[in-house]
mmCIF file of C-alpha atoms in Angstrom:
data_model
loop_
_atom_site.group_PDB
_atom_site.id
_atom_site.type_symbol
_atom_site.label_atom_id
_atom_site.label_comp_id
_atom_site.label_asym_id
_atom_site.label_seq_id
_atom_site.Cartn_x
_atom_site.Cartn_y
_atom_site.Cartn_z
ATOM 1 C CA MET A 60 -56.533 67.667 74.028
ATOM 2 C CA VAL A 61 -57.687 64.488 75.804
ATOM 3 C CA LEU A 62 -57.692 62.981 72.565
ATOM 4 C CA LYS A 63 -54.371 64.277 71.349
ATOM 5 C CA TYR A 64 -52.605 62.563 74.431
ATOM 6 C CA TRP A 65 -54.842 59.468 73.751
ATOM 7 C CA LYS A 66 -53.065 58.987 70.115
ATOM 8 C CA TYR A 67 -49.584 58.888 72.068
ATOM 9 C CA PHE A 68 -50.499 56.625 74.616
ATOM 10 C CA ILE A 69 -51.698 53.897 71.819
ATOM 11 C CA LEU A 70 -48.871 54.437 70.148
ATOM 12 C CA GLY A 71 -46.598 53.663 72.893
ATOM 13 C CA LEU A 72 -48.381 51.009 74.114
ATOM 14 C CA SER A 73 -48.325 49.089 70.846
ATOM 15 C CA LEU A 74 -44.606 49.322 71.064
ATOM 16 C CA VAL A 75 -44.414 47.725 74.278
ATOM 17 C CA LEU A 76 -46.871 45.191 72.803
ATOM 18 C CA THR A 77 -44.408 44.956 69.756
ATOM 19 C CA ILE A 78 -41.369 44.258 72.200
ATOM 20 C CA GLY A 79 -43.125 41.748 74.428
ATOM 21 C CA ALA A 80 -43.877 39.786 71.399
ATOM 22 C CA CYS A 81 -40.407 38.326 71.057
ATOM 23 C CA SER A 82 -39.203 35.137 73.212
ATOM 24 C CA SER A 83 -36.564 37.233 74.762
ATOM 25 C CA PHE A 84 -35.402 39.470 77.620
ATOM 26 C CA TYR A 85 -33.438 42.538 76.807
ATOM 27 C CA VAL A 86 -31.052 44.674 78.477
ATOM 28 C CA THR A 87 -30.661 48.089 76.965
ATOM 29 C CA SER A 88 -28.331 50.212 79.233
ATOM 30 C CA LYS A 89 -24.935 50.646 77.300
ATOM 31 C CA PRO A 90 -22.327 51.864 79.854
ATOM 32 C CA GLU A 91 -19.304 53.904 79.128
ATOM 33 C CA LYS A 92 -17.086 52.492 81.649
ATOM 34 C CA LEU A 93 -17.613 49.174 82.809
ATOM 35 C CA PRO A 94 -18.143 48.487 86.465
ATOM 36 C CA MET A 95 -15.432 46.343 88.001
ATOM 37 C CA VAL A 96 -16.527 42.579 88.299
ATOM 38 C CA ASP A 97 -15.023 40.060 91.023
ATOM 39 C CA LEU A 98 -13.818 36.665 89.770
ATOM 40 C CA ILE A 99 -15.767 33.768 90.332
ATOM 41 C CA ILE A 100 -14.404 30.248 89.898
ATOM 42 C CA THR A 101 -16.494 28.464 87.708
ATOM 43 C CA PRO A 102 -18.967 26.039 89.844
ATOM 44 C CA PRO A 103 -19.826 22.438 89.585
ATOM 45 C CA LEU A 104 -22.979 22.096 87.687
ATOM 46 C CA PRO A 105 -26.267 20.455 88.671
ATOM 47 C CA GLU A 106 -27.274 17.238 86.960
ATOM 48 C CA TRP A 107 -29.675 18.780 85.075
ATOM 49 C CA ILE A 108 -27.646 21.722 83.518
ATOM 50 C CA GLU A 109 -25.541 20.270 80.894
ATOM 51 C CA GLN A 110 -23.280 22.837 79.812
ATOM 52 C CA ILE A 111 -22.230 26.723 80.207
ATOM 53 C CA THR A 112 -20.342 28.963 77.871
ATOM 54 C CA PRO A 113 -17.820 30.565 77.443
ATOM 55 C CA LYS A 114 -15.627 29.979 80.596
ATOM 56 C CA GLY A 115 -12.033 31.243 81.288
ATOM 57 C CA GLU A 116 -11.088 33.502 78.225
ATOM 58 C CA ALA A 117 -13.242 34.179 75.663
ATOM 59 C CA ALA A 118 -12.887 35.578 72.191
ATOM 60 C CA SER A 119 -14.962 38.645 71.710
ATOM 61 C CA LEU A 120 -17.508 36.974 69.449
ATOM 62 C CA ASN A 121 -17.988 33.901 71.759
ATOM 63 C CA GLN A 122 -21.895 33.773 72.325
ATOM 64 C CA ILE A 123 -23.126 33.278 76.326
ATOM 65 C CA ARG A 124 -25.096 30.154 75.964
ATOM 66 C CA ILE A 125 -26.258 27.650 78.670
ATOM 67 C CA ARG A 126 -27.630 24.169 77.789
ATOM 68 C CA PHE A 127 -29.996 22.006 79.666
ATOM 69 C CA LYS A 128 -30.661 18.553 79.402
ATOM 70 C CA GLU A 129 -34.403 19.023 79.610
ATOM 71 C CA PRO A 130 -36.576 21.570 77.807
ATOM 72 C CA LEU A 131 -37.257 24.635 79.923
ATOM 73 C CA ILE A 132 -40.343 25.413 77.819
ATOM 74 C CA PRO A 133 -42.613 23.789 75.515
ATOM 75 C CA LEU A 134 -41.382 23.434 71.914
ATOM 76 C CA GLU A 135 -44.523 24.995 70.800
ATOM 77 C CA THR A 136 -44.233 28.485 73.285
ATOM 78 C CA LEU A 137 -40.634 29.150 71.907
ATOM 79 C CA ASP A 138 -42.012 32.228 70.440
ATOM 80 C CA SER A 139 -44.337 32.735 73.399
ATOM 81 C CA PRO A 140 -44.112 36.305 74.744
ATOM 82 C CA GLU A 141 -45.205 34.006 78.321
ATOM 83 C CA GLN A 142 -41.592 32.858 77.947
ATOM 84 C CA GLN A 143 -40.450 36.434 79.431
ATOM 85 C CA GLU A 144 -40.589 35.360 82.902
ATOM 86 C CA LYS A 145 -38.650 32.545 82.101
ATOM 87 C CA LEU A 146 -35.793 34.592 80.500
ATOM 88 C CA LYS A 147 -35.498 37.272 83.769
ATOM 89 C CA GLN A 148 -34.067 34.404 85.350
ATOM 90 C CA PHE A 149 -30.842 34.934 83.496
ATOM 91 C CA GLU A 150 -28.892 37.732 84.348
ATOM 92 C CA ILE A 151 -25.483 39.516 82.686
ATOM 93 C CA PHE A 152 -23.597 41.916 84.523
ATOM 94 C CA PRO A 153 -22.145 44.448 83.234
ATOM 95 C CA LYS A 154 -25.634 45.005 81.228
ATOM 96 C CA PHE A 155 -24.448 45.141 77.946
ATOM 97 C CA PRO A 156 -27.162 46.072 74.942
ATOM 98 C CA GLY A 157 -28.650 42.775 73.905
ATOM 99 C CA LYS A 158 -30.955 40.247 75.138
ATOM 100 C CA PHE A 159 -31.227 36.718 76.271
ATOM 101 C CA ARG A 160 -33.654 34.425 74.074
ATOM 102 C CA PHE A 161 -34.434 30.777 73.958
ATOM 103 C CA LEU A 162 -32.438 28.941 71.165
ATOM 104 C CA THR A 163 -34.184 25.795 71.457
ATOM 105 C CA PRO A 164 -36.156 24.567 74.556
ATOM 106 C CA LYS A 165 -33.085 23.299 75.783
ATOM 107 C CA MET A 166 -30.914 26.210 75.505
ATOM 108 C CA VAL A 167 -30.601 29.730 76.130
ATOM 109 C CA GLY A 168 -28.312 32.277 74.678
ATOM 110 C CA PHE A 169 -27.574 36.272 75.213
ATOM 111 C CA GLN A 170 -27.849 37.802 71.650
ATOM 112 C CA PRO A 171 -25.306 41.411 72.015
ATOM 113 C CA GLU A 172 -25.916 44.121 69.736
ATOM 114 C CA GLU A 173 -22.333 44.466 69.482
ATOM 115 C CA THR A 174 -19.104 42.453 70.281
ATOM 116 C CA PHE A 175 -18.342 42.510 74.127
ATOM 117 C CA PRO A 176 -15.484 44.734 74.785
ATOM 118 C CA LYS A 177 -11.561 43.113 75.078
ATOM 119 C CA SER A 178 -9.892 43.208 78.999
ATOM 120 C CA SER A 179 -13.178 42.800 80.341
ATOM 121 C CA ARG A 180 -14.921 40.702 83.125
ATOM 122 C CA VAL A 181 -18.412 39.651 82.692
ATOM 123 C CA LYS A 182 -20.520 37.567 85.148
ATOM 124 C CA VAL A 183 -23.252 35.510 84.256
ATOM 125 C CA THR A 184 -25.853 34.409 86.570
ATOM 126 C CA LEU A 185 -28.920 32.126 86.580
ATOM 127 C CA LYS A 186 -31.095 32.914 89.418
ATOM 128 C CA SER A 187 -32.316 30.884 92.438
ATOM 129 C CA GLY A 188 -35.968 29.237 91.247
ATOM 130 C CA LEU A 189 -34.880 28.851 87.373
ATOM 131 C CA SER A 190 -36.576 25.173 86.700
ATOM 132 C CA ASP A 191 -36.836 22.752 83.935
ATOM 133 C CA LEU A 192 -40.092 20.846 82.563
ATOM 134 C CA LYS A 193 -38.918 17.909 85.031
ATOM 135 C CA ASN A 194 -39.146 20.505 87.975
ATOM 136 C CA HIS A 195 -35.295 20.647 88.339
ATOM 137 C CA GLN A 196 -35.336 24.069 89.906
ATOM 138 C CA LEU A 197 -31.994 25.982 91.326
ATOM 139 C CA ASP A 198 -32.413 26.725 94.990
ATOM 140 C CA GLU A 199 -29.695 29.085 94.832
ATOM 141 C CA ASP A 200 -28.001 31.841 92.082
ATOM 142 C CA LEU A 201 -25.255 30.061 90.013
ATOM 143 C CA ALA A 202 -22.838 32.436 88.727
ATOM 144 C CA TRP A 203 -19.538 32.207 86.951
ATOM 145 C CA THR A 204 -17.348 34.746 84.934
ATOM 146 C CA PHE A 205 -15.248 34.795 81.830
ATOM 147 C CA ASN A 206 -12.793 37.274 80.547
ATOM 148 C CA THR A 207 -12.073 38.833 77.036
ATOM 149 C CA GLU A 208 -9.198 38.994 75.398
ATOM 150 C CA PRO A 209 -6.407 40.683 77.375
ATOM 151 C CA VAL A 210 -4.641 44.037 76.787
ATOM 152 C CA LYS A 211 -1.995 43.288 73.948
ATOM 153 C CA LEU A 212 0.988 46.198 73.144
ATOM 154 C CA THR A 213 2.700 45.492 69.833
ATOM 155 C CA ASN A 214 5.088 47.038 67.351
ATOM 156 C CA LEU A 215 6.709 48.465 70.338
ATOM 157 C CA PRO A 216 9.730 50.744 69.075
ATOM 158 C CA THR A 217 12.699 49.229 68.562
ATOM 159 C CA SER A 218 16.329 50.109 67.208
ATOM 160 C CA LYS A 219 16.332 46.875 65.412
ATOM 161 C CA ASP A 220 15.270 45.857 62.011
ATOM 162 C CA THR A 221 14.067 42.396 60.854
ATOM 163 C CA ASN A 222 17.309 41.354 60.536
ATOM 164 C CA ASN A 223 18.472 42.486 63.913
ATOM 165 C CA LYS A 224 20.650 44.863 62.850
ATOM 166 C CA LEU A 225 20.727 48.126 64.922
ATOM 167 C CA LYS A 226 18.493 50.818 63.248
ATOM 168 C CA PRO A 227 19.003 54.117 65.481
ATOM 169 C CA ILE A 228 16.373 56.451 66.112
ATOM 170 C CA GLU A 229 16.244 60.601 66.238
ATOM 171 C CA ILE A 230 17.125 62.500 69.358
ATOM 172 C CA ASN A 231 13.634 64.393 69.140
ATOM 173 C CA PRO A 232 11.636 61.218 67.939
ATOM 174 C CA THR A 233 7.890 60.449 67.907
ATOM 175 C CA LEU A 234 7.803 56.775 69.267
ATOM 176 C CA LYS A 235 5.048 54.884 68.238
ATOM 177 C CA PHE A 236 3.096 51.441 69.764
ATOM 178 C CA THR A 237 0.239 49.655 68.775
ATOM 179 C CA SER A 238 -2.929 48.260 70.959
ATOM 180 C CA ASN A 239 -5.599 45.719 70.575
ATOM 181 C CA VAL A 240 -7.810 48.031 72.321
ATOM 182 C CA GLU A 241 -8.179 51.684 73.275
ATOM 183 C CA LEU A 242 -6.597 52.787 76.205
ATOM 184 C CA ASP A 243 -7.062 55.156 78.831
ATOM 185 C CA LEU A 244 -4.122 57.936 78.059
ATOM 186 C CA ALA A 245 -4.221 59.144 81.702
ATOM 187 C CA SER A 246 -3.230 55.656 82.645
ATOM 188 C CA VAL A 247 -0.746 54.919 79.843
ATOM 189 C CA THR A 248 0.858 58.025 80.690
ATOM 190 C CA LYS A 249 1.244 56.651 84.653
ATOM 191 C CA LYS A 250 2.432 53.326 83.849
ATOM 192 C CA ILE A 251 5.148 54.088 81.343
ATOM 193 C CA LYS A 252 8.535 54.771 81.828
ATOM 194 C CA LEU A 253 11.302 56.241 79.296
ATOM 195 C CA LEU A 254 14.759 55.674 80.657
ATOM 196 C CA PRO A 255 18.016 56.397 79.752
ATOM 197 C CA ASP A 256 20.890 53.771 79.886
ATOM 198 C CA SER A 257 21.286 53.004 83.514
ATOM 199 C CA LYS A 258 19.141 55.354 84.983
ATOM 200 C CA THR A 259 15.818 55.192 87.169
ATOM 201 C CA GLU A 260 14.342 58.354 86.602
ATOM 202 C CA SER A 261 11.670 58.495 83.861
ATOM 203 C CA LEU A 262 12.240 61.515 81.390
ATOM 204 C CA PRO A 263 8.881 63.534 80.985
ATOM 205 C CA PHE A 264 6.801 62.723 77.356
ATOM 206 C CA ILE A 265 3.340 63.014 76.286
ATOM 207 C CA VAL A 266 1.596 59.866 75.304
ATOM 208 C CA SER A 267 -1.560 60.862 72.361
ATOM 209 C CA LEU A 268 -3.561 58.620 70.322
ATOM 210 C CA GLU A 269 -2.842 58.795 66.466
ATOM 211 C CA THR A 270 -5.746 60.309 64.772
ATOM 212 C CA LEU A 271 -5.961 58.714 60.828
ATOM 213 C CA GLU A 272 -8.248 60.796 58.566
ATOM 214 C CA THR A 273 -11.214 58.304 57.843
ATOM 215 C CA ALA A 274 -14.047 61.179 57.797
ATOM 216 C CA ASP A 275 -14.717 59.631 54.162
ATOM 217 C CA GLU A 276 -14.645 56.663 54.935
ATOM 218 C CA GLU A 277 -17.487 54.329 55.942
ATOM 219 C CA GLU A 278 -17.151 51.705 58.840
ATOM 220 C CA SER A 279 -18.097 47.907 57.771
ATOM 221 C CA PRO A 280 -20.429 46.156 59.156
ATOM 222 C CA ILE A 281 -17.916 44.210 60.857
ATOM 223 C CA GLU A 282 -16.751 47.225 62.723
ATOM 224 C CA GLU A 283 -19.884 48.383 63.466
ATOM 225 C CA PHE A 284 -20.594 45.637 65.129
ATOM 226 C CA ASP A 285 -17.276 44.980 66.590
ATOM 227 C CA PRO A 286 -15.368 48.426 67.268
ATOM 228 C CA SER A 287 -12.412 46.086 68.963
ATOM 229 C CA SER A 288 -11.781 44.709 66.048
ATOM 230 C CA ARG A 289 -9.667 47.698 64.987
ATOM 231 C CA GLU A 290 -6.141 48.500 66.381
ATOM 232 C CA TRP A 291 -5.212 51.681 67.839
ATOM 233 C CA ASN A 292 -1.945 53.514 67.576
ATOM 234 C CA TYR A 293 -0.008 55.276 70.296
ATOM 235 C CA LEU A 294 2.223 57.986 70.056
ATOM 236 C CA ILE A 295 4.859 58.773 72.641
ATOM 237 C CA THR A 296 6.797 62.156 72.296
ATOM 238 C CA PRO A 297 9.523 62.912 74.872
ATOM 239 C CA GLN A 298 9.383 66.134 75.737
ATOM 240 C CA VAL A 299 13.479 66.490 76.113
ATOM 241 C CA THR A 300 16.066 66.062 73.516
ATOM 242 C CA LEU A 301 17.586 62.903 73.854
ATOM 243 C CA GLU A 302 21.357 62.309 73.986
ATOM 244 C CA LYS A 303 23.047 61.007 71.182
ATOM 245 C CA GLY A 304 24.825 57.482 70.838
ATOM 246 C CA THR A 305 22.396 56.294 73.881
ATOM 247 C CA LYS A 306 20.274 53.418 74.922
ATOM 248 C CA TYR A 307 16.924 54.079 76.108
ATOM 249 C CA ARG A 308 14.447 51.689 77.454
ATOM 250 C CA LEU A 309 10.617 52.142 77.283
ATOM 251 C CA GLU A 310 8.884 50.104 80.071
ATOM 252 C CA PHE A 311 5.266 49.367 80.483
ATOM 253 C CA ASP A 312 4.268 48.227 83.589
ATOM 254 C CA SER A 313 0.870 46.023 84.030
ATOM 255 C CA GLY A 314 -2.104 47.881 85.307
ATOM 256 C CA ILE A 315 -2.608 49.706 82.498
ATOM 257 C CA GLN A 316 -6.524 50.623 82.130
ATOM 258 C CA THR A 317 -8.603 50.579 78.842
ATOM 259 C CA LEU A 318 -10.901 53.260 77.890
ATOM 260 C CA LYS A 319 -14.374 50.954 78.394
ATOM 261 C CA GLY A 320 -13.128 47.742 80.108
ATOM 262 C CA ASN A 321 -13.103 46.675 83.398
ATOM 263 C CA LEU A 322 -9.812 44.555 83.533
ATOM 264 C CA PRO A 323 -6.589 46.654 83.701
ATOM 265 C CA SER A 324 -3.013 45.122 81.458
ATOM 266 C CA GLN A 325 -1.823 42.010 83.324
ATOM 267 C CA THR A 326 1.591 41.997 81.717
ATOM 268 C CA PRO A 327 4.413 44.153 81.696
ATOM 269 C CA PHE A 328 6.088 45.377 78.243
ATOM 270 C CA VAL A 329 9.852 46.328 77.684
ATOM 271 C CA SER A 330 11.444 47.602 74.341
ATOM 272 C CA GLU A 331 14.485 49.112 73.726
ATOM 273 C CA VAL A 332 15.509 51.902 71.177
ATOM 274 C CA GLU A 333 19.019 53.520 70.491
ATOM 275 C CA THR A 334 19.507 57.369 69.414
ATOM 276 C CA TYR A 335 22.003 57.757 66.488
ATOM 277 C CA SER A 336 25.753 58.697 67.025
ATOM 278 C CA ASN A 337 28.068 60.698 65.029
ATOM 279 C CA LEU A 338 28.423 59.744 61.516
ATOM 280 C CA GLU A 339 31.516 57.398 61.067
ATOM 281 C CA PHE A 340 33.031 55.278 57.911
ATOM 282 C CA SER A 341 32.776 51.542 59.246
ATOM 283 C CA GLN A 342 34.982 49.651 56.432
ATOM 284 C CA LEU A 343 35.775 48.968 52.924
ATOM 285 C CA LYS A 344 34.016 45.371 52.139
ATOM 286 C CA PHE A 345 33.390 43.305 49.197
ATOM 287 C CA SER A 346 30.168 41.385 47.851
ATOM 288 C CA GLN A 347 29.951 38.005 48.025
ATOM 289 C CA GLY A 348 28.800 35.443 45.441
ATOM 290 C CA SER A 349 28.646 36.594 41.902
ATOM 291 C CA SER A 350 30.857 39.725 41.130
ATOM 292 C CA ARG A 351 33.322 41.293 38.122
ATOM 293 C CA PHE A 352 36.409 40.905 40.547
ATOM 294 C CA VAL A 353 37.660 38.012 42.178
ATOM 295 C CA LYS A 354 37.683 39.013 45.420
ATOM 296 C CA GLY A 355 34.585 40.975 45.100
ATOM 297 C CA ASN A 356 33.065 44.197 44.060
ATOM 298 C CA PRO A 357 33.508 47.311 46.218
ATOM 299 C CA MET A 358 31.107 48.605 48.912
ATOM 300 C CA LEU A 359 31.512 51.331 51.578
ATOM 301 C CA GLU A 360 30.201 50.777 54.685
ATOM 302 C CA PHE A 361 28.919 53.600 57.284
ATOM 303 C CA ASN A 362 27.312 53.580 60.585
ATOM 304 C CA HIS A 363 23.739 55.354 59.341
ATOM 305 C CA GLU A 364 22.022 55.473 56.196
ATOM 306 C CA ILE A 365 23.287 58.051 53.506
ATOM 307 C CA VAL A 366 21.803 60.753 51.674
ATOM 308 C CA PRO A 367 22.271 59.400 47.952
ATOM 309 C CA ASP A 368 23.155 62.588 46.748
ATOM 310 C CA SER A 369 25.520 63.467 48.867
ATOM 311 C CA ALA A 370 27.365 59.980 48.293
ATOM 312 C CA VAL A 371 27.652 61.084 44.114
ATOM 313 C CA GLU A 372 28.708 64.414 45.217
ATOM 314 C CA ASN A 373 31.349 63.963 47.880
ATOM 315 C CA ILE A 374 33.055 60.356 46.996
ATOM 316 C CA THR A 375 35.473 60.432 44.187
ATOM 317 C CA ILE A 376 38.180 57.813 42.962
ATOM 318 C CA GLU A 377 41.431 58.568 41.084
ATOM 319 C CA PRO A 378 42.235 57.775 38.294
ATOM 320 C CA ALA A 379 39.348 58.723 37.068
ATOM 321 C CA PRO A 380 37.723 56.029 35.182
ATOM 322 C CA LYS A 381 36.893 56.496 31.678
ATOM 323 C CA GLU A 382 33.112 56.814 32.628
ATOM 324 C CA THR A 383 32.108 58.284 35.642
ATOM 325 C CA LYS A 384 28.375 58.103 35.126
ATOM 326 C CA ASN A 385 26.291 55.982 37.376
ATOM 327 C CA LEU A 386 30.117 54.972 39.232
ATOM 328 C CA ILE A 387 28.614 55.685 42.657
ATOM 329 C CA ILE A 388 25.615 53.899 43.134
ATOM 330 C CA ALA A 389 23.570 54.664 46.436
ATOM 331 C CA TYR A 390 19.829 54.086 47.632
ATOM 332 C CA GLU A 391 17.747 55.803 50.146
ATOM 333 C CA ASN A 392 17.879 53.891 53.883
ATOM 334 C CA TYR A 393 20.688 52.410 53.044
ATOM 335 C CA ASN A 394 24.321 52.354 55.042
ATOM 336 C CA ILE A 395 26.197 51.038 51.881
ATOM 337 C CA VAL A 396 27.507 52.756 49.101
ATOM 338 C CA ARG A 397 28.791 50.785 46.016
ATOM 339 C CA LEU A 398 31.016 51.428 43.289
ATOM 340 C CA ASN A 399 30.205 50.078 40.018
ATOM 341 C CA PRO A 400 32.527 47.582 39.118
ATOM 342 C CA TRP A 401 31.903 47.560 35.454
ATOM 343 C CA LEU A 402 33.416 51.087 35.327
ATOM 344 C CA LEU A 403 36.782 49.798 36.834
ATOM 345 C CA GLU A 404 39.932 48.482 35.389
ATOM 346 C CA PRO A 405 41.335 44.893 36.820
ATOM 347 C CA ASP A 406 44.649 44.970 38.577
ATOM 348 C CA THR A 407 44.605 48.673 39.097
ATOM 349 C CA ASN A 408 45.400 50.914 42.408
ATOM 350 C CA TYR A 409 42.583 53.058 43.249
ATOM 351 C CA LYS A 410 42.707 56.169 45.749
ATOM 352 C CA ILE A 411 39.264 56.520 47.080
ATOM 353 C CA THR A 412 37.993 59.712 48.819
ATOM 354 C CA ILE A 413 35.293 60.534 50.731
ATOM 355 C CA GLY A 414 34.493 63.663 51.297
ATOM 356 C CA ALA A 415 34.054 65.859 54.686
ATOM 357 C CA ASN A 416 30.679 66.899 54.032
ATOM 358 C CA THR A 417 28.690 63.632 53.096
ATOM 359 C CA LYS A 418 25.856 63.139 54.653
ATOM 360 C CA ASP A 419 23.843 60.718 56.553
ATOM 361 C CA LYS A 420 19.755 60.596 56.727
ATOM 362 C CA PHE A 421 19.746 62.408 60.288
ATOM 363 C CA GLY A 422 21.441 65.598 58.399
ATOM 364 C CA GLN A 423 25.155 65.074 59.969
ATOM 365 C CA ILE A 424 28.315 65.111 57.641
ATOM 366 C CA LEU A 425 31.044 63.184 58.499
ATOM 367 C CA GLY A 426 33.450 66.307 59.034
ATOM 368 C CA LYS A 427 36.689 65.209 57.625
ATOM 369 C CA PRO A 428 37.506 63.122 54.504
ATOM 370 C CA VAL A 429 38.363 59.289 54.532
ATOM 371 C CA VAL A 430 41.100 58.185 51.898
ATOM 372 C CA LEU A 431 41.383 54.596 51.158
ATOM 373 C CA ASP A 432 43.808 52.434 48.718
ATOM 374 C CA TYR A 433 41.862 49.855 46.555
ATOM 375 C CA GLN A 434 43.358 47.339 44.357
ATOM 376 C CA THR A 435 40.522 45.865 42.143
ATOM 377 C CA GLY A 436 42.862 42.798 41.430
ATOM 378 C CA ASP A 437 42.049 40.081 38.863
#
């Protein structure tokens, strides 16, 4: 029995010696939610410390480095286990998984096992008593803080397309936005308001994280090292039916907490959406530039995108052209229906009838027919 347990003691001792053989000091705890860190203004450096980095806002892949004017250790002892005690005078808080190590006799760096979480504040401390080979020494702790990339919300819901044209939303929508960091859902719900136009009381809604089917996909090496490199998509689902033809504001207050970081969002975000109104015919207009007729080719404009099959079935022209195939040209997600000019005669008066059952993408019908007089011209 004694021999049995002696074997495990020898195995454990060998592991300790193996770890101690590296010129580094390990920090092994990995917090789920980072503790708060107070801001520390970067202090003036003593003359024998050349540089500390990062400071202020740092990129997530930035490495912590402290450069000295003189060596802290002899070159020949760079990989010596005796340097463990020297490395214990370097501290990082919160205690991220990783290690301090001598990069050169004059430079110490922290080598993380994964990148620092976004929206986080990190404190680095050089402890009192740290000295170099020229007997320069810290009489008190030297500490500073830096921040990682803050919370950024993008792809906010909007009713405008890239050309600043209105693209109304459903009255039972699922709104979507993107964050550069995983957010605390309870905090997001508390900090968002969905406000009807000119109202101050928010409508009820649910916020959820969009889940993607990625079970069969392996994470790339960069994603394993830097989980923050991915984007997080969130869904906002109103719990009431929105009013038609109404503007709504989505207000994201500052103070949104991230799931892991210790810094809440500092910047408010605002976006605006508008629900669809009743389907209406807007105007008969004419294309510019190259066309069959002098005044342009005819186009029927509506306030919403028209279902193509519905346009073909419900729009007619009198007198009927000799050929009617491809007379009505309509496409998905377009609010313009074109009349094929090559099937029409010049200098001819036509009557265009838009049927009451013409349907838009929201399932609405026109309700009553629209009759237009159209003269092709030269």
